[in-house]
Amino acid sequence: FPVAPEAEDEGKTLELVESYLQSFYDLQKDPHPHLRSGSENPLTAKLKEMQSFFGLQVTGKPDLDTLEVMKKPRCGVPDVER
Amino acid sequence: YVFTPGNPKWKRNDLTYRILNYTPKMRRADVDEAVRKALSVWSNVTPLTFQKVQDKEADIMISFAYRDHRDNSPFDGPNGQLAHAFQPGEGIGGDVHLDEEEAWTKGERGYNLFIVLAHELGHSLGLSHSNDPGALMYPTYSYTDPNEFLLPQDDIDGIQAIYGQSNAAVQPTGPITPEACDPNLTFDSITTLRGEMFFFKGRYMLRKHPGRTETELSFISLFWPRLPSGIQAAYENVETDEILIFKEDKYWVVRGYDVLPGYPKPIYRLGFPKTVKRVNAAYNDETTGKTYFFVADRYWRYDEKEKSMDRGYPRKIVSDFGNIGRVDAAFQKDGYVYFFHGTTQFQFDPRAKRIVRRMKSTSWFNC
């Protein structure tokens, strides 16, 4: 059944965010994405780290300003130690 | 600035480099020049030297590569990741890889090879990414005219902390990234633009949207790559939806993101005498359609409809605007004119013909 455009966008957004944080902020691929752990979502923690580095509002959410930075052409070296 | 974790550095100052291959998108000579210039960015501020070698292993091997090129860091095609480099060390250490699928150029189109190389060489020498938005070692690409490029102070401090100062008698210094609430902040020029305010400083602009509290810092080149840094005067002609930009004896006309063709033109086309070499500040009075140009201690008045300077000018600034001294920048908003002189700002009421308030230069930034 066709995916609703918004849901499709969300999928793409999540894909962009995950790929960016894995490339530059050492986000580990989550082997058990279906399991929920009590601690903060690693992706949220890494997103906050990236937002802090770029002087963005630290929301932990992929807001517009954050996505705009993630889409900018950049150096392939990570921003944090791998 | 940030050191690469573990503080790796080259144990020698006399390093070698080699260009392993060339992109077909640029002339070989332009690639050589971009590499040479990028290396000099770092050798100019440290004791480091770089010697080009052929047909043997060099400390820094520079190459263009495609997608997976066997270093666990595959490239991702056009845009995205442009290049990467390895920290100082044997073998792959110090090497620079450039994504061959990028549009490499020596100008403002595509990605300027010199700018990207200079950044990557920072990694080759032991620097990591800086979170200073004006630093060369900031992770995202931003174009600067290579002829105007100056290594920012943040990067100079970083590389000299690793390798020491340059052997030059006079230590080089670099531009500092402006901060909106710096009490000592002064401006090169200011203009309104479609309800927003643009404060120009060096190669930067601080953009203030009346509806938002925060101030956005970006490079002038982000919007207008063809404009110079160090804009000396600017004003908005609301009637034509254009801003006019002045530097030295030239001016540009900008509409939206576009610098109109045929510019820059000499300021003398506007009617300035040849004795005028630059314009310090300008503002347009939307109600009268007159533009005021401030040069040293005098000012001219230009009729935008007649497209000529009014008679009887120049006049002395002090005689019509009071003791505001030399004007660095000016703009009109809501019927008042705001004059900037150093860190002081004067609010002038053209109806009452007097200064009605005195503020700090940073008063617009909600500090």
Coordinates of C-alpha atoms in Angstrom, one line a residue:
Chain A
F1 CA 0.0 0.0 0.0
P2 CA 1.6 3.4 -0.9
V3 CA 3.4 5.0 2.0
A4 CA 2.0 8.4 3.0
P5 CA 4.4 11.1 1.8
E6 CA 4.9 12.3 5.4
A7 CA 5.8 8.8 6.6
E8 CA 8.2 8.5 3.6
D9 CA 9.8 11.8 4.5
E10 CA 10.2 10.6 8.1
G11 CA 11.9 7.5 6.9
K12 CA 14.3 9.5 4.8
T13 CA 14.9 11.9 7.6
L14 CA 15.7 9.1 10.0
E15 CA 18.0 7.5 7.5
L16 CA 19.9 10.8 7.0
V17 CA 20.2 11.4 10.7
E18 CA 21.4 7.9 11.4
S19 CA 23.9 7.8 8.6
Y20 CA 25.2 11.3 9.6
L21 CA 25.6 10.3 13.2
Q22 CA 27.2 7.0 12.4
S23 CA 29.7 8.7 10.0
F24 CA 30.7 11.6 12.2
Y25 CA 29.6 11.0 15.7
D26 CA 30.4 7.4 16.3
L27 CA 26.8 6.3 16.6
Q28 CA 26.9 2.5 16.8
K29 CA 24.5 0.6 14.6
D30 CA 21.8 -0.7 16.9
P31 CA 21.8 -4.6 16.6
H32 CA 18.3 -4.8 18.4
P33 CA 16.3 -1.8 17.2
H34 CA 13.1 -3.5 18.3
L35 CA 14.2 -3.7 21.9
R36 CA 13.6 -0.6 24.1
S37 CA 16.2 0.0 26.9
G38 CA 15.5 2.3 29.8
S39 CA 18.4 4.7 29.1
E40 CA 18.3 7.6 26.7
N41 CA 18.1 6.6 23.1
P42 CA 21.7 6.6 21.8
L43 CA 20.6 8.4 18.7
T44 CA 19.1 11.2 20.7
A45 CA 22.3 11.5 22.8
K46 CA 24.4 11.7 19.7
L47 CA 22.1 14.1 18.1
K48 CA 22.5 16.4 21.1
E49 CA 26.2 16.1 20.8
M50 CA 26.1 17.1 17.1
Q51 CA 23.8 20.0 17.9
S52 CA 26.1 21.2 20.6
F53 CA 29.1 21.0 18.3
F54 CA 27.4 23.1 15.6
G55 CA 26.1 25.7 18.1
L56 CA 22.5 24.7 17.3
Q57 CA 19.7 24.5 19.8
V58 CA 20.2 21.2 21.7
T59 CA 16.8 19.6 21.2
G60 CA 17.7 16.0 20.6
K61 CA 15.3 16.2 17.7
P62 CA 16.0 16.4 14.0
D63 CA 14.6 19.9 13.6
L64 CA 14.9 22.0 10.5
D65 CA 18.1 23.8 11.5
T66 CA 19.8 20.5 12.4
L67 CA 18.7 18.8 9.1
E68 CA 20.0 21.8 7.2
V69 CA 23.4 21.4 8.7
M70 CA 23.4 17.7 8.0
K71 CA 22.8 18.3 4.4
K72 CA 25.7 20.6 4.0
P73 CA 28.7 19.3 2.0
R74 CA 31.5 18.6 4.4
C75 CA 34.8 16.9 5.3
G76 CA 34.6 13.1 5.8
V77 CA 36.7 13.0 8.9
P78 CA 34.5 12.4 12.0
D79 CA 33.8 15.4 14.4
V80 CA 34.4 13.2 17.4
E81 CA 36.9 10.4 18.1
R82 CA 35.8 7.2 16.8
Chain B
Y1 CA 40.6 24.5 17.7
V2 CA 40.9 20.8 18.6
F3 CA 43.9 18.5 18.5
T4 CA 43.4 15.0 17.0
P5 CA 43.0 12.6 20.0
G6 CA 46.4 11.3 21.0
N7 CA 48.1 14.5 19.8
P8 CA 49.8 12.9 16.8
K9 CA 52.3 15.2 15.1
W10 CA 55.1 14.9 12.6
K11 CA 58.5 14.6 14.2
R12 CA 60.2 16.6 11.5
N13 CA 59.4 20.0 10.1
D14 CA 60.6 19.3 6.6
L15 CA 57.8 17.2 5.1
T16 CA 57.3 15.9 1.6
Y17 CA 54.1 15.6 -0.5
R18 CA 53.2 13.9 -3.7
I19 CA 50.2 14.2 -6.0
L20 CA 49.4 10.7 -7.0
N21 CA 46.8 11.5 -9.7
Y22 CA 44.8 14.4 -11.1
T23 CA 41.1 15.1 -11.6
P24 CA 40.1 15.5 -15.2
K25 CA 37.8 18.4 -14.2
M26 CA 40.7 20.9 -13.7
R27 CA 43.9 21.7 -15.6
R28 CA 46.9 20.0 -14.0
A29 CA 48.6 23.3 -13.5
D30 CA 45.6 24.5 -11.5
V31 CA 45.6 21.4 -9.3
D32 CA 49.3 21.9 -8.7
E33 CA 48.7 25.5 -7.8
A34 CA 45.8 24.6 -5.5
V35 CA 48.0 22.1 -3.7
R36 CA 50.9 24.5 -3.4
K37 CA 48.7 27.3 -2.1
A38 CA 46.9 25.0 0.4
L39 CA 50.3 23.8 1.8
S40 CA 51.5 27.4 2.1
V41 CA 48.5 28.2 4.3
W42 CA 50.1 26.1 7.0
S43 CA 53.8 26.7 6.2
N44 CA 53.3 30.4 6.4
V45 CA 52.4 30.2 10.1
T46 CA 54.7 27.4 11.3
P47 CA 58.3 26.2 10.8
L48 CA 56.9 23.5 8.5
T49 CA 58.2 23.1 5.0
F50 CA 56.7 21.0 2.2
Q51 CA 58.8 19.6 -0.7
K52 CA 57.1 18.0 -3.7
V53 CA 58.4 14.6 -4.7
Q54 CA 57.8 12.3 -7.6
D55 CA 57.9 8.5 -7.9
K56 CA 58.5 7.7 -4.3
E57 CA 56.6 7.6 -1.0
A58 CA 55.9 11.0 0.5
D59 CA 54.7 12.0 4.0
I60 CA 51.5 13.4 2.5
M61 CA 50.1 11.5 -0.5
I62 CA 47.3 13.4 -2.3
S63 CA 44.9 11.5 -4.5
F64 CA 41.5 11.6 -6.1
A65 CA 39.5 8.5 -5.4
Y66 CA 36.1 6.9 -6.1
R67 CA 33.6 5.4 -3.6
D68 CA 35.2 2.4 -1.9
H69 CA 39.0 3.0 -2.2
R70 CA 40.1 0.4 0.3
D71 CA 40.5 2.6 3.4
N72 CA 37.3 1.7 5.3
S73 CA 35.9 5.1 4.4
P74 CA 34.2 4.9 1.1
F75 CA 33.2 8.1 -0.6
D76 CA 29.5 8.8 -1.2
G77 CA 29.3 10.3 -4.7
P78 CA 28.6 14.0 -5.5
N79 CA 28.2 16.3 -2.5
G80 CA 27.9 14.9 1.0
Q81 CA 31.5 14.0 2.0
L82 CA 33.9 15.9 -0.2
A83 CA 37.3 14.5 1.1
H84 CA 39.0 13.1 4.1
A85 CA 42.6 12.9 5.4
F86 CA 44.6 10.9 7.9
Q87 CA 46.4 12.0 11.0
P88 CA 50.2 12.3 11.0
G89 CA 52.0 8.9 10.9
E90 CA 53.7 6.3 8.6
G91 CA 52.0 4.8 5.6
I92 CA 48.5 6.2 5.1
G93 CA 49.2 8.7 7.8
G94 CA 49.0 12.3 6.5
D95 CA 47.4 11.2 3.3
V96 CA 44.6 13.2 1.7
H97 CA 41.8 11.6 -0.4
L98 CA 39.5 13.7 -2.5
D99 CA 36.2 12.4 -3.8
E100 CA 36.6 12.4 -7.6
E101 CA 32.9 12.6 -8.1
E102 CA 32.8 16.2 -6.8
A103 CA 32.8 19.2 -9.1
W104 CA 36.3 20.4 -8.3
T105 CA 37.1 23.9 -9.5
K106 CA 39.4 26.8 -8.8
G107 CA 36.6 29.3 -8.5
E108 CA 33.4 29.7 -6.6
R109 CA 31.4 27.1 -8.6
G110 CA 31.3 23.5 -7.5
Y111 CA 33.9 22.9 -4.7
N112 CA 37.0 25.0 -4.6
L113 CA 39.9 22.5 -4.5
F114 CA 42.2 24.9 -2.6
I115 CA 39.7 25.4 0.2
V116 CA 39.0 21.7 0.7
L117 CA 42.7 20.8 0.4
A118 CA 43.7 23.4 3.0
H119 CA 41.1 22.0 5.4
E120 CA 42.2 18.4 4.9
L121 CA 45.9 19.3 5.3
G122 CA 44.9 20.5 8.7
H123 CA 44.0 16.9 9.5
S124 CA 47.2 15.7 7.9
L125 CA 49.1 17.9 10.4
G126 CA 47.2 16.8 13.5
L127 CA 44.2 19.1 13.8
S128 CA 40.6 17.9 14.3
H129 CA 37.4 19.8 13.6
S130 CA 36.9 23.1 15.3
N131 CA 33.5 24.3 16.3
D132 CA 34.4 27.9 15.5
P133 CA 32.1 28.6 12.5
G134 CA 34.8 30.8 10.9
A135 CA 37.7 28.4 11.3
L136 CA 39.2 26.6 8.3
M137 CA 38.9 23.4 10.4
Y138 CA 35.1 23.8 10.7
P139 CA 33.6 20.6 9.2
T140 CA 31.3 22.1 6.6
Y141 CA 32.4 23.5 3.3
S142 CA 32.1 27.3 2.7
Y143 CA 33.6 29.1 -0.2
T144 CA 36.0 32.0 0.2
D145 CA 37.8 33.7 -2.7
P146 CA 41.3 32.1 -2.6
N147 CA 42.8 35.5 -3.4
E148 CA 41.2 36.9 -0.2
F149 CA 41.8 33.8 1.9
L150 CA 43.4 34.5 5.3
L151 CA 44.0 31.6 7.7
P152 CA 41.7 32.4 10.7
Q153 CA 43.2 33.0 14.1
D154 CA 41.6 29.9 15.6
D155 CA 43.5 27.7 13.1
I156 CA 46.8 29.6 13.6
D157 CA 46.5 29.1 17.3
G158 CA 45.8 25.4 16.8
I159 CA 48.7 24.6 14.4
Q160 CA 51.2 26.7 16.3
A161 CA 50.2 24.9 19.5
I162 CA 51.5 21.7 17.7
Y163 CA 54.5 22.9 15.7
G164 CA 55.4 26.3 17.2
Q165 CA 55.4 29.7 15.6
S166 CA 56.6 30.7 12.2
N167 CA 60.2 31.7 11.7
A168 CA 59.1 35.0 10.2
A169 CA 60.1 38.1 12.1
V170 CA 56.5 39.3 12.3
Q171 CA 54.1 36.6 13.5
P172 CA 51.1 36.3 11.2
T173 CA 47.6 36.9 12.6
G174 CA 44.2 36.0 11.2
P175 CA 40.6 37.1 11.2
I176 CA 38.5 36.3 14.3
T177 CA 34.9 35.2 14.0
P178 CA 32.6 38.0 15.1
E179 CA 30.3 37.3 18.0
A180 CA 27.0 39.2 18.2
C181 CA 27.3 40.1 21.8
D182 CA 30.9 41.1 21.8
P183 CA 30.8 44.7 23.3
N184 CA 33.7 45.7 21.1
L185 CA 32.0 44.6 17.9
T186 CA 32.0 47.2 15.1
F187 CA 30.6 46.9 11.6
D188 CA 31.9 47.5 8.1
S189 CA 28.4 48.3 6.8
I190 CA 24.7 47.6 7.5
T191 CA 21.7 47.3 5.2
T192 CA 18.1 46.3 5.5
L193 CA 16.8 43.7 3.1
R194 CA 13.1 42.8 2.8
G195 CA 12.5 43.5 6.4
E196 CA 15.6 41.9 7.7
M197 CA 18.9 43.5 8.7
F198 CA 22.3 42.5 7.5
F199 CA 25.4 43.6 9.5
F200 CA 28.6 43.1 7.4
K201 CA 31.9 42.4 9.1
G202 CA 34.9 41.1 7.2
R203 CA 33.8 38.0 5.2
Y204 CA 30.9 37.5 7.6
M205 CA 27.3 38.9 7.9
L206 CA 25.2 38.8 11.0
R207 CA 21.6 38.5 9.9
K208 CA 18.7 39.6 12.1
H209 CA 15.2 38.8 11.3
P210 CA 12.8 41.0 13.3
G211 CA 10.6 38.0 14.3
R212 CA 13.5 35.9 15.6
T213 CA 15.5 36.5 18.8
E214 CA 18.7 34.9 17.6
T215 CA 21.1 36.3 15.2
E216 CA 22.4 34.2 12.3
L217 CA 26.1 34.3 11.5
S218 CA 27.1 33.3 8.0
F219 CA 29.6 34.1 5.3
I220 CA 28.7 36.8 2.7
S221 CA 29.8 34.2 0.1
L222 CA 27.1 31.8 1.2
F223 CA 24.5 34.2 -0.3
W224 CA 26.6 36.1 -2.8
P225 CA 29.8 34.4 -3.8
R226 CA 30.7 37.1 -6.2
L227 CA 30.7 39.8 -3.6
P228 CA 33.9 40.8 -1.9
S229 CA 34.5 40.6 1.9
G230 CA 35.0 43.8 3.8
I231 CA 31.9 45.6 2.3
Q232 CA 32.3 49.3 3.2
A233 CA 28.8 50.6 2.5
A234 CA 25.4 49.1 1.6
Y235 CA 21.8 50.2 1.3
E236 CA 18.5 48.9 0.2
N237 CA 16.5 50.5 -2.5
V238 CA 13.1 49.2 -1.5
E239 CA 11.5 50.7 -4.7
T240 CA 13.6 48.5 -6.9
D241 CA 14.0 45.6 -4.4
E242 CA 17.7 45.9 -4.7
I243 CA 20.7 46.4 -2.4
L244 CA 23.7 48.3 -3.5
I245 CA 27.1 47.2 -2.2
F246 CA 30.2 49.4 -2.1
K247 CA 33.8 48.6 -1.7
E248 CA 36.7 51.0 -2.6
D249 CA 35.7 52.7 -5.9
K250 CA 33.3 50.0 -7.1
Y251 CA 29.7 49.1 -6.4
W252 CA 27.5 46.1 -7.1
V253 CA 23.7 45.9 -7.4
V254 CA 22.1 42.8 -5.9
R255 CA 18.6 41.5 -6.3
G256 CA 17.7 38.5 -4.2
Y257 CA 20.5 36.0 -4.5
D258 CA 21.7 37.5 -7.8
V259 CA 24.5 40.1 -8.4
L260 CA 23.2 41.8 -11.5
P261 CA 25.3 41.4 -14.6
G262 CA 27.7 44.2 -15.6
Y263 CA 28.7 44.9 -12.0
P264 CA 30.9 46.0 -10.3
K265 CA 30.8 49.5 -11.8
P266 CA 32.9 52.6 -10.8
I267 CA 31.2 54.7 -8.1
Y268 CA 31.8 57.7 -10.4
R269 CA 28.9 56.6 -12.5
L270 CA 26.8 57.8 -9.6
G271 CA 28.3 61.2 -9.7
F272 CA 31.0 61.1 -7.2
P273 CA 34.1 63.2 -8.0
K274 CA 37.3 61.4 -8.7
T275 CA 38.7 62.6 -5.4
V276 CA 36.4 60.2 -3.6
K277 CA 38.1 56.8 -3.4
R278 CA 35.6 54.9 -1.2
V279 CA 32.2 55.3 0.5
N280 CA 32.0 54.8 4.2
A281 CA 28.2 54.3 4.6
A282 CA 24.9 54.9 2.9
Y283 CA 21.2 54.7 3.6
N284 CA 18.1 55.3 1.4
D285 CA 15.3 57.4 2.7
E286 CA 12.3 55.4 1.5
T287 CA 9.9 58.3 1.8
T288 CA 11.9 60.8 -0.2
G289 CA 13.6 58.4 -2.6
K290 CA 16.9 60.1 -1.7
T291 CA 20.1 58.1 -0.8
Y292 CA 22.6 59.6 1.5
F293 CA 26.3 58.7 1.0
F294 CA 28.8 59.3 3.8
V295 CA 32.5 59.9 2.9
A296 CA 34.9 61.0 5.6
D297 CA 33.4 64.1 7.2
R298 CA 31.0 64.9 4.3
Y299 CA 27.9 63.5 2.7
W300 CA 26.3 63.5 -0.7
R301 CA 22.6 63.1 -1.5
Y302 CA 21.5 61.1 -4.6
D303 CA 18.1 61.2 -6.2
E304 CA 17.2 57.7 -7.1
K305 CA 14.4 58.8 -9.5
E306 CA 16.6 61.3 -11.4
K307 CA 19.6 59.0 -11.0
S308 CA 21.9 61.8 -10.2
M309 CA 23.4 63.6 -7.3
D310 CA 21.5 66.5 -5.9
R311 CA 23.0 70.0 -6.3
G312 CA 24.7 71.6 -3.3
Y313 CA 26.6 68.5 -2.2
P314 CA 28.8 67.4 -0.5
R315 CA 27.8 69.0 2.8
K316 CA 29.4 68.6 6.2
I317 CA 27.9 65.7 8.2
V318 CA 28.1 67.7 11.4
S319 CA 26.1 70.5 10.1
D320 CA 23.0 68.4 9.3
F321 CA 23.3 65.3 11.5
G322 CA 25.1 66.6 14.6
N323 CA 28.1 65.2 16.3
I324 CA 28.1 61.7 15.1
G325 CA 31.7 61.8 13.8
R326 CA 32.8 59.5 10.9
V327 CA 30.1 57.1 9.9
D328 CA 31.0 53.4 9.6
A329 CA 27.6 52.2 8.8
A330 CA 24.0 53.5 8.5
F331 CA 20.5 52.3 7.8
Q332 CA 17.0 53.6 8.1
K333 CA 14.2 51.8 9.9
D334 CA 10.7 52.9 10.9
G335 CA 11.5 56.5 9.9
Y336 CA 14.6 56.8 12.1
V337 CA 18.2 56.7 10.8
Y338 CA 20.8 54.7 12.8
F339 CA 24.4 55.8 12.5
F340 CA 27.2 53.6 13.7
H341 CA 30.6 55.0 14.7
G342 CA 32.9 52.4 16.3
T343 CA 30.9 50.7 19.1
T344 CA 28.5 53.6 19.4
Q345 CA 25.2 53.9 17.6
F346 CA 23.1 57.1 17.2
Q347 CA 19.4 57.2 16.5
F348 CA 18.6 60.2 14.4
D349 CA 15.2 61.7 13.8
P350 CA 15.2 63.2 10.3
R351 CA 11.9 65.1 11.1
A352 CA 13.3 66.8 14.3
K353 CA 16.8 66.8 12.6
R354 CA 18.5 65.7 15.8
I355 CA 19.9 62.7 17.6
V356 CA 17.3 61.3 19.9
R357 CA 19.1 58.4 21.4
R358 CA 22.6 56.9 21.8
M359 CA 23.1 53.1 22.1
K360 CA 25.7 50.3 21.9
S361 CA 26.5 49.0 18.4
T362 CA 25.1 45.5 19.4
S363 CA 21.7 46.8 20.6
W364 CA 19.9 44.9 17.8
F365 CA 21.1 41.5 18.9
N366 CA 19.2 41.0 22.2
C367 CA 22.4 40.6 24.2

